[in-house]
Each structure stands twice: as structure tokens, then as C-alpha cells.
Tab-separated table of C-alpha atoms and ligand atoms in Angstrom:
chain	number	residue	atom	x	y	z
W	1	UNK	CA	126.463	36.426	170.538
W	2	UNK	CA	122.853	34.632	171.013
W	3	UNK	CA	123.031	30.936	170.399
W	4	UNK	CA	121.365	31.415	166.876
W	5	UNK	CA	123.740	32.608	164.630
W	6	UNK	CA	123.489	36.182	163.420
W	7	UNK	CA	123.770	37.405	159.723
W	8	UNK	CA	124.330	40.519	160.742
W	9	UNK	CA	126.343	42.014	163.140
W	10	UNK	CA	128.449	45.462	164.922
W	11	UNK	CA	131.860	44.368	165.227
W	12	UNK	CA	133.552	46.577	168.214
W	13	UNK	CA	135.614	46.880	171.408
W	14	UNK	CA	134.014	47.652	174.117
W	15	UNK	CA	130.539	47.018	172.070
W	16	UNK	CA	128.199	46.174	174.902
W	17	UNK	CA	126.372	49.610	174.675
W	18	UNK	CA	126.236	49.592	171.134
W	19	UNK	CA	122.067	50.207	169.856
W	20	UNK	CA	122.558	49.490	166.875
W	21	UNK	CA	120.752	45.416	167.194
W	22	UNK	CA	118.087	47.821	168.489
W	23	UNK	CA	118.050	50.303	165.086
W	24	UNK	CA	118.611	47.012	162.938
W	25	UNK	CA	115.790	45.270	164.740
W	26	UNK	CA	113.414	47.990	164.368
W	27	UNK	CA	113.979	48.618	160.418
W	28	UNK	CA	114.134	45.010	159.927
W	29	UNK	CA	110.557	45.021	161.537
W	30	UNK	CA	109.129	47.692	158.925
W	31	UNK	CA	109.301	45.036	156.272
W	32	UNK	CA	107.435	42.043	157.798
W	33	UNK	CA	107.131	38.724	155.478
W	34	UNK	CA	109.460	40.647	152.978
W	35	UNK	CA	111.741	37.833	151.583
W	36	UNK	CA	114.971	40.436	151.767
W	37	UNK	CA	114.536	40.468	155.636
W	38	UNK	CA	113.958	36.806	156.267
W	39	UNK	CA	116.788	35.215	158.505
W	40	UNK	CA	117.554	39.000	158.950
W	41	UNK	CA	119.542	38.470	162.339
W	42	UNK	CA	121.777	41.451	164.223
W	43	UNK	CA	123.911	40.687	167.221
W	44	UNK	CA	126.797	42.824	168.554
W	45	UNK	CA	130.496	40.416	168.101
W	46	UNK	CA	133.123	41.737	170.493
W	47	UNK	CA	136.282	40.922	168.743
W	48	UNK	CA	139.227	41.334	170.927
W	49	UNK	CA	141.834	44.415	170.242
W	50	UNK	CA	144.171	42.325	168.024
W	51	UNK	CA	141.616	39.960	166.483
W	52	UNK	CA	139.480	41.713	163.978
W	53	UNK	CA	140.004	39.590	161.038
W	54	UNK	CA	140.490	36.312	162.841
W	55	UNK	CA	136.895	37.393	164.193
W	56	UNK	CA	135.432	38.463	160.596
W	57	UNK	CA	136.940	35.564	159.502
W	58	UNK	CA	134.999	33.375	161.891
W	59	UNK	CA	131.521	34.910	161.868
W	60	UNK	CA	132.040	34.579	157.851
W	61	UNK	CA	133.054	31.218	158.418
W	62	UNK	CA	129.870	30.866	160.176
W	63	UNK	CA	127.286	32.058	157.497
W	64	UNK	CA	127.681	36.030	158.435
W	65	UNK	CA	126.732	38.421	155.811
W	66	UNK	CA	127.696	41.683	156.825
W	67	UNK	CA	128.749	43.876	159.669
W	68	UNK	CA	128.573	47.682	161.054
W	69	UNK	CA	132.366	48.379	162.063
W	70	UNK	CA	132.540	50.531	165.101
W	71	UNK	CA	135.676	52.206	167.692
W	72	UNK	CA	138.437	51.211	167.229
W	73	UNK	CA	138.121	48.860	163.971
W	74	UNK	CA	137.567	51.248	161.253
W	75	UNK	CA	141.196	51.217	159.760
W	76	UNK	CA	141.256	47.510	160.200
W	77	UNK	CA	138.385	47.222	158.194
W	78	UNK	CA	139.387	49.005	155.775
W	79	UNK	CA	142.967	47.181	155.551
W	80	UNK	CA	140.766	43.621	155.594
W	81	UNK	CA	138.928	44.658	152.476
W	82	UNK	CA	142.018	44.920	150.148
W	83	UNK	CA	140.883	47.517	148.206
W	84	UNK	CA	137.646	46.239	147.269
W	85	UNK	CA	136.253	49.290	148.747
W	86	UNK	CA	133.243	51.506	147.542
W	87	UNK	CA	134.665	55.533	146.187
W	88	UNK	CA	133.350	56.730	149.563
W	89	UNK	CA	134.839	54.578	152.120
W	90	UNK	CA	138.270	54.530	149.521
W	91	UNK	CA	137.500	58.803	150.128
W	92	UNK	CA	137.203	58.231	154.073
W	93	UNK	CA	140.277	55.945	154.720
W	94	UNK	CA	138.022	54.071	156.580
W	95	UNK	CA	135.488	51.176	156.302
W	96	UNK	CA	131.788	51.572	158.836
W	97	UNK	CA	130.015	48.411	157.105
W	98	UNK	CA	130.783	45.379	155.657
W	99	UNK	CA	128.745	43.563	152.951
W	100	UNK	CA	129.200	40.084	151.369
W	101	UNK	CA	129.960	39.969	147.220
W	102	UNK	CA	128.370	37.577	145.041
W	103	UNK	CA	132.119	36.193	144.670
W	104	UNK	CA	132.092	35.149	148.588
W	105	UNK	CA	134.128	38.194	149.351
W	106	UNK	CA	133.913	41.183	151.696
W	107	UNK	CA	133.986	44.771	150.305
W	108	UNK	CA	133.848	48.029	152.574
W	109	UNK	CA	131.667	50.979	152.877
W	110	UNK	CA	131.669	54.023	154.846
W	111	UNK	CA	127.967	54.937	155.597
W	112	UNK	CA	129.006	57.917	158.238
W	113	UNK	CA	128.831	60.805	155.579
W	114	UNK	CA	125.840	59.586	153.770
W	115	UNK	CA	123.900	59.266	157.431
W	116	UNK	CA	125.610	62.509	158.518
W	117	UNK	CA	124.068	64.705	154.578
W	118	UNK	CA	120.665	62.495	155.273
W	119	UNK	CA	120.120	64.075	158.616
W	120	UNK	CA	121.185	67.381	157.756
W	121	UNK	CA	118.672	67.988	154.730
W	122	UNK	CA	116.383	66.985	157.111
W	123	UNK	CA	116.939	70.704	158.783
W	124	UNK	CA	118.497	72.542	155.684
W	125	UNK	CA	119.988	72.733	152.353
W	126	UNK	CA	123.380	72.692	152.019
W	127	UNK	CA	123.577	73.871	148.173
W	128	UNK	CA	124.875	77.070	147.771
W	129	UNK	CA	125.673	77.191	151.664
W	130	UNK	CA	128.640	78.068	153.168
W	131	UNK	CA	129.576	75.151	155.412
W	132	UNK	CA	132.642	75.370	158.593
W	133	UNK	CA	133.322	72.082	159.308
W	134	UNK	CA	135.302	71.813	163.074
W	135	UNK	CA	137.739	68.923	163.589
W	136	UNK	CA	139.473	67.115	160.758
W	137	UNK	CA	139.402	63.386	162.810
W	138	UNK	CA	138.238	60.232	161.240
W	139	UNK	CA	134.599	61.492	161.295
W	140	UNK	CA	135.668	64.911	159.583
W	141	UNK	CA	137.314	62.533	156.968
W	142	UNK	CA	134.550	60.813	156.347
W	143	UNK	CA	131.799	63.586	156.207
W	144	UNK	CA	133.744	65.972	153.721
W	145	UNK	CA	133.319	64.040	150.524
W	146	UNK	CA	130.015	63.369	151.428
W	147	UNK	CA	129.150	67.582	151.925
W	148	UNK	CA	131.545	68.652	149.145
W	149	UNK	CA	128.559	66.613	146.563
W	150	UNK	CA	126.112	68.683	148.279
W	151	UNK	CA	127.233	71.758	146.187
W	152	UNK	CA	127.844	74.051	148.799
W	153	UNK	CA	129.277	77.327	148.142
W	154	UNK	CA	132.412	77.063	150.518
W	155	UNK	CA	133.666	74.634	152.808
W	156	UNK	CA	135.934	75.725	155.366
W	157	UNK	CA	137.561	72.698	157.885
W	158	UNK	CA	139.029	74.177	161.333
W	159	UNK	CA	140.738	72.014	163.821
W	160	UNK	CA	143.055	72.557	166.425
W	161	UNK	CA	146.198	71.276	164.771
W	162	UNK	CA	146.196	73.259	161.421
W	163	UNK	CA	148.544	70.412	159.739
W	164	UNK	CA	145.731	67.822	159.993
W	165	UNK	CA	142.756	70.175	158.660
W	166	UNK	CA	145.577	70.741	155.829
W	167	UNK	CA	146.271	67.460	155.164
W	168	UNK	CA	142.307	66.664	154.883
W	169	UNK	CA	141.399	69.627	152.495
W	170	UNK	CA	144.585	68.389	149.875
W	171	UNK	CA	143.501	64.684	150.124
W	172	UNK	CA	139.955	66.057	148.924
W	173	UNK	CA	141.547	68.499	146.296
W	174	UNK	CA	144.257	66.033	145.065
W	175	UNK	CA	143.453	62.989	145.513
W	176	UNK	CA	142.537	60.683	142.627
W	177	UNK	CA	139.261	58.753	142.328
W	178	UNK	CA	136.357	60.273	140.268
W	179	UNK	CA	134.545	61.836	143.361
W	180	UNK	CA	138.031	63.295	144.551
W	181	UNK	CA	137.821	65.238	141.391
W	182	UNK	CA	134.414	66.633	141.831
W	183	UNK	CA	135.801	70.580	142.354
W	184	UNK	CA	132.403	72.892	143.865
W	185	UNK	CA	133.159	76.015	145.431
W	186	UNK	CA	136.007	76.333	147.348
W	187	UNK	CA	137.361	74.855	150.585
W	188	UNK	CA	139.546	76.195	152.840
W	189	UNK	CA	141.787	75.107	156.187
W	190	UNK	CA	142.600	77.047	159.395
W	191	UNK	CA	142.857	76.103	163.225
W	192	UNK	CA	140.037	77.013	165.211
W	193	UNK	CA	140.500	80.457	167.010
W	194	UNK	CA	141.265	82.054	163.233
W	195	UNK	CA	138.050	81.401	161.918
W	196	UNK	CA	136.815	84.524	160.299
W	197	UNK	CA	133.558	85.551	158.633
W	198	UNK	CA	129.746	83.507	159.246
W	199	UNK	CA	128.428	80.158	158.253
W	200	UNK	CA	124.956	78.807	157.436
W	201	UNK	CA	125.899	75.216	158.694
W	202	UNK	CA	128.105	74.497	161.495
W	203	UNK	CA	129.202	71.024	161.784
W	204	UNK	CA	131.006	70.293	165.260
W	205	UNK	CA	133.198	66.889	164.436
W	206	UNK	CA	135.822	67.206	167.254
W	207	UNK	CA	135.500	65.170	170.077
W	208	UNK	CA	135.878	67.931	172.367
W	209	UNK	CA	132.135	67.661	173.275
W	210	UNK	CA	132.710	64.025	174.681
W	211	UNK	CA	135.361	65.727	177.173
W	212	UNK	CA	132.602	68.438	178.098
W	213	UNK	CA	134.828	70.981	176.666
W	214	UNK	CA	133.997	74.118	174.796
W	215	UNK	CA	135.959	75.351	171.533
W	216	UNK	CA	137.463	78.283	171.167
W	217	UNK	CA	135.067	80.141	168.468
W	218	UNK	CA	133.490	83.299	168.007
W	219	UNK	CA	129.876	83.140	168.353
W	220	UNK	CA	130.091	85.308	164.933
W	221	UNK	CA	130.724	82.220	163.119
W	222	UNK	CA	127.111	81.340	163.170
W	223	UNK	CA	125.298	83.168	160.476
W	224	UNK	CA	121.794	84.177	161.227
W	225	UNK	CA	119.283	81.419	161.010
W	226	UNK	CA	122.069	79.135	161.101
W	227	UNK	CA	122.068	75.434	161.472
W	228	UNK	CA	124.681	74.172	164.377
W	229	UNK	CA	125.318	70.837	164.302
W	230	UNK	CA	127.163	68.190	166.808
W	231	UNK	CA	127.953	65.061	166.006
W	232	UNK	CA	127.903	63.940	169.574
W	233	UNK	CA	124.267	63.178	170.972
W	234	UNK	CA	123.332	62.321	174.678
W	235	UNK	CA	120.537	63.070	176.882
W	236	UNK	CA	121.961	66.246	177.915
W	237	UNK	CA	122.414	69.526	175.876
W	238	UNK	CA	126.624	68.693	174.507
W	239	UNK	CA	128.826	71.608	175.130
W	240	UNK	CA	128.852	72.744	171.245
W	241	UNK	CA	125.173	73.155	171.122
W	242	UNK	CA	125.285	75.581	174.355
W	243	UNK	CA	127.792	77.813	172.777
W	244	UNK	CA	125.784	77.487	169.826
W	245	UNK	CA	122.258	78.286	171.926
W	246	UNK	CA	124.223	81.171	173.805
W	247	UNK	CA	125.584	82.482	170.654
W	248	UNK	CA	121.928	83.208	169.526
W	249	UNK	CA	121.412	80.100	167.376
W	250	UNK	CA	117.943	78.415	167.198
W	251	UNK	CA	118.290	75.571	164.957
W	252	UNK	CA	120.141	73.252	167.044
W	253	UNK	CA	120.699	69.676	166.270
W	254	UNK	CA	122.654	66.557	167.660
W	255	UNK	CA	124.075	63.639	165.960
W	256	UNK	CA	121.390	61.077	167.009
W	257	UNK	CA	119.944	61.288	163.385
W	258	UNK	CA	123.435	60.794	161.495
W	259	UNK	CA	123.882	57.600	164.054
W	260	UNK	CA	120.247	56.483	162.975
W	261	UNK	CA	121.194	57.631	158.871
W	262	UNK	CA	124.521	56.057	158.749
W	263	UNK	CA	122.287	52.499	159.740
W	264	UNK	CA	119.793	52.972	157.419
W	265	UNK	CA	122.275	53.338	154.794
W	266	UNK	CA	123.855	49.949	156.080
W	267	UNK	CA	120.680	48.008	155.718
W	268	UNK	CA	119.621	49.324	152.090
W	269	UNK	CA	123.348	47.887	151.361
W	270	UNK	CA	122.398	44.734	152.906
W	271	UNK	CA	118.869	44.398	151.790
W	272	UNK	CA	117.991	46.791	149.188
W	273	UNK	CA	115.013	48.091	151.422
W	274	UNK	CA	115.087	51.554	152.093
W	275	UNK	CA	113.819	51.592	156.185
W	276	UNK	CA	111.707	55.042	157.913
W	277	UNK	CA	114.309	56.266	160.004
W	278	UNK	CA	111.705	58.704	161.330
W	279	UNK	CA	109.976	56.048	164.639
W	280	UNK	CA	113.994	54.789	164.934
W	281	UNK	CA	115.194	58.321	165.866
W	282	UNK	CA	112.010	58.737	168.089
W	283	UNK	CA	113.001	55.477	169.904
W	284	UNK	CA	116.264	56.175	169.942
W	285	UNK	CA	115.552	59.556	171.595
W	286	UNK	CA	113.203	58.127	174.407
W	287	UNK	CA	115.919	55.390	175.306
W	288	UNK	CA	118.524	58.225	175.637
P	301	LIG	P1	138.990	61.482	166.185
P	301	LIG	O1	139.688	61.102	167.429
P	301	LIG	O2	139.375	60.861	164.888
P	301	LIG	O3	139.157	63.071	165.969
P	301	LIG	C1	138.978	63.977	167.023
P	301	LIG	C2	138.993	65.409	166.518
P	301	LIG	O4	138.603	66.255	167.600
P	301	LIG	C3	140.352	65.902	166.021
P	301	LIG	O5	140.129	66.801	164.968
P	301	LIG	C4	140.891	66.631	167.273
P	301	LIG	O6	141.791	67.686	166.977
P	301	LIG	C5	139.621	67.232	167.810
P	301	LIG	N1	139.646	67.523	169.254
P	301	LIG	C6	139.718	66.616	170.264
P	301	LIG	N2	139.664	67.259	171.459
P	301	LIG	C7	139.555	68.576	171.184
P	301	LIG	C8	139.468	69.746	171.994
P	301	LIG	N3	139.471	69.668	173.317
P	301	LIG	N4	139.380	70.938	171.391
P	301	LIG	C9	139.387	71.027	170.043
P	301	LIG	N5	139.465	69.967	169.213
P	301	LIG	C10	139.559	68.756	169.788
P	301	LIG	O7	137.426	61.290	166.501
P	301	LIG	P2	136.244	61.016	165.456
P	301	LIG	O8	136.452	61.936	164.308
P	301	LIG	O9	136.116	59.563	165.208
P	301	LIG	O10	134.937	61.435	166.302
P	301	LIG	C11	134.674	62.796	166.571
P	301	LIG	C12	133.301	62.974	167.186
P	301	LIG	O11	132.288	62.592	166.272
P	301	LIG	C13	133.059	62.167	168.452
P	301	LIG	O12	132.336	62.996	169.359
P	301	LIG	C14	132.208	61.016	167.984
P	301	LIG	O13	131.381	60.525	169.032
P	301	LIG	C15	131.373	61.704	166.911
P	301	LIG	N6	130.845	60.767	165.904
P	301	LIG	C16	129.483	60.645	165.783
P	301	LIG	C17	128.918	59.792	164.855
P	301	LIG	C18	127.424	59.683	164.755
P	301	LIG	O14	126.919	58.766	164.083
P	301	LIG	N7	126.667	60.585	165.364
P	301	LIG	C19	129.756	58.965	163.960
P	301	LIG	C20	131.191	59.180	164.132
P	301	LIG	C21	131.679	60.048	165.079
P	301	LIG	P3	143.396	67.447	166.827
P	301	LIG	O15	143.591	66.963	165.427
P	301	LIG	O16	143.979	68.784	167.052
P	301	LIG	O17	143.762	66.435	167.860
């Protein structure tokens, strides 16, 4: 932490790489003399493995407003809010931002899905599209509800373990809050080397990329003029975009925009200022 003290801040462990006091600084800097921004102060808090809420409880303590909720906090956040949760981070089982009530209190949102639909309209539609979502992991879980309100015509998740793309597709089916409910199209579960017929939008939410390892699909997933998606970024092409590339795919896109998305959905929460993510993700990109 500086010596000023933040009202804003990523709460994580490790968190010393974390960019998103960068992101926060920039969009804070599109609204200069605005009285929603004033104070507006963004630090990264490393809290230690076993001391998340002692630490939220502390940087409350100390005039803190809100907080981005990075690896490995996400279920602790969500457990620290109580249930006063918003229908999307209740949807995700897990909490990505933190914003203080008028009653003093914390509540918990999950911003990953909303910054994950942002960026993809950016490159297609999704309505009427048939979507293959790979992985069924925490980011999975939280991009699903998020996509299913998109009105696609079928969403199919794959992972590796069949049980856990299961288990995902029935919480979404069954489960029992208003946007749970929301039935479009159909959705479907199987492990990854079954996948059968073509996609418009391929959506790569295993972590396999961040191991430099290639899944085990057939390059006829991708529909022509498909969309292929990771939600890894880096400097260097990730391993899901090459099979993607090599499978004949042109529109090709990493997950630097749902990082960049996912913030500016945290600081409308905070502020009620919408920020350009546009210059951000251009930043973001040269700094890679
Ligand atoms: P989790 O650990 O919760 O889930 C990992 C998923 O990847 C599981 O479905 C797992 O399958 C699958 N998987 C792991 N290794 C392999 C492999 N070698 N082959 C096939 N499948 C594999 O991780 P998260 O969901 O939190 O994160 C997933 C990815 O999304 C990461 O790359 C992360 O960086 C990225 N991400 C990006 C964000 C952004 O803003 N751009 C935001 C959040 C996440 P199984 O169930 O069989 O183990």
C-alpha cells in the first residue's frame, strides 16, 4: 500500500503483477474534476493466504470503499458477503468486486461475465449463435449466465472431466434465482474429444493455455467465419488461438479485452461513470 490510503483496491495473493491500479488509474483519469472520481484512489492490498477478511476488514476499517477480488480469494469473497450478493455473482459462486452499501456493508459482484459478453460483441453477435464453451472452471461458471442472456441459439460446455461440465449446465438449468430461470435455446455438456458438429463462437476457458498445452479438438468445431476466443492473453500467440489460426480461423481474439471489461464494469459499480475501455486495452496491449 502507498502511505495515502486507498479507496479502492485488488485484493490478491501473489498481487504484485496485478495492472489493474494501472486500468483504474487510467479510467479514473477520463473523468477529470468529476465529483464521482474525487479521492478516487487504487492500490493493490496483498492479504496473506488465511487473512482475507481480517484484511477487508482492516482496509474497511480504514475508509476503503471497494475492492477487485483476484486468485485465490474469489470463494472467500463470496463467503464474506453473506449473501448480500448481486443475481450474477449469486449465479457464479463467486464474488470479483466488492462495493460499499449505503448501510456500511459490503455486497459482492462478479464482473468476469459481463467484461467477458462486452468484449465479445465487440467482434460478434452472439444472438442466435451457436456458442461451445471449453472448460467448466470458475471462469466457465462465471461466463455462462452471462452468454445464456445473450440469446444464443445453443450453448454447448466441454471440459475434460464430463462430471464438472455436467454439474455447471444443471446449476444453470435448475437452479433458482430469476436469471437461473431464463431458458434460451438449449445447452448441452460433453468432455472435450466428443465434441461434434461447428460453432460460430469458441470460447477457450480452460487453463490449459497457461500450461502451453493444446486441447484435444477437431479443427471442425470452428464454423466458418468463426470467432475463437481465449481467455488467456500474453504477448505471445496462446496455444488455443494457434490451433484456432491452423484450423483456418481468422477472427482470433485474446482475453485482454474481458480483463479490461470486467474493470470497467467494476468502476461504473463504484462510480456510476461508464469509462472508454477502448485507449485502456491499447495501453494494456503496448505494456504486454
Ligand atoms: P479453474 O482452475 O477454475 O478451471 C480450469 C479449467 O481448465 C477446468 O475446466 C479444467 O478442467 C481445465 N483444464 C486445465 N488444464 C487443462 C488441460 N491441460 N486440458 C484441458 N482442460 C484443462 O481456472 P479458471 O476458470 O479460474 O481460469 C481459466 C482460464 O481463464 C485461465 O487461463 C485464466 O487466466 C483465464 N481467465 C481470464 C480472465 C480475463 O479477464 N481475461 C478472467 C478469469 C480467468 P478439469 O475440470 O478437467 O480439471
Amino acid at each position: 500500500m502507498t502511505t495515502t490510503q486507498p479507496t479502492y483496491v485488488v485484493i490478491g495473493n501473489p498481487i504484485a503483477h496485478s495492472k489493474s491500479p494501472q486500468i483504474h488509474a487510467l479510467f479514473a483519469a477520463q473523468f477529470p474534476n468529476h465529483s464521482a472520481v474525487e479521492g478516487f484512489l487504487y492500490d493493490r492490498l496483498l492479504a496473506p493466504l488465511d487473512g482475507f477478511t481480517a484484511a477487508v476488514d482492516a482496509f474497511a476499517a480504514a475508509g476503503g470503499r471497494g475492492a477487485n477480488v483476484t486468485v485465490p480469494f474469489k470463494e472467500d469473497a463470496f463467503r464474506f458477503v453473506e449473501g448480500r450478493l448481486t443475481s450474477r455473482a449469486s449465479l457464479a459462486g463467486a464474488v470479483n468486486t466488492l462495493a460499499l452499501r449505503s448501510d456500511g456493508l459490503f455486497y459482492g459482484d462478479n464482473t468476469d461475465g459481463a467484461g467477458l459478453i462486452s468484449d465479445l460483441l465487440r467482434y460478434s453477435e452472439i444472438k442466435q449463435k451457436k456458442v461451445l464453451l471449453l472448460g467448466a472452471g470458475g471462469a466457465a461458471r462465471g461466463a455462462l449466465g452471462p452468454l445464456k442472456r445473450e440469446n444464443p441459439s445453443l450453448i454447448v460446455v466441454a471440459n475434460r472431466s464430463l462430471h464438472k461440465a455436467e454439474l455447471l449446465v444443471q446449476s444453470i438449468k435448475f437452479g433458482n434465482s430469476t436469471e437461473l430461470q431464463y431458458q434460451v435455446g438449449s445447452v448441452g455438456s460433453m468432455p472435450l474429444a466428443e465434441i461434434q458438429g461447428q460453432f460460430d463462437i469458441v470460447i477457450n476457458s480452460t487453463s490449459a493455455s497457461l500450461a502451453g498445452e493444446r486441447l484435444p479438438i477437431k479443427k471442425s468445431v470452428f464454423a466458418p467465419n468463426a470467432l475463437a476466443y481465449d481467455m488467456m492473453y500474453g504477448k505471445a500467440e496462446t496455444p488455443f488461438l494457434a490451433q484456432a489460426r491452423e484450423a483456418g480461423v481468422e477472427l482470433r481474439v485474446d482475453g485482454l479485452g474481458m480483463l479490461v471489461g470486467q474493470a470497467a464494469e467494476a468502476f461504473e459499480l463504484w462510480t456510476g461513470l461508464r469509462p472508454d475501455v477502448e485507449p485502456v486495452l491499447q495501453w494494456m496491449r503496448e505494456q504486454l
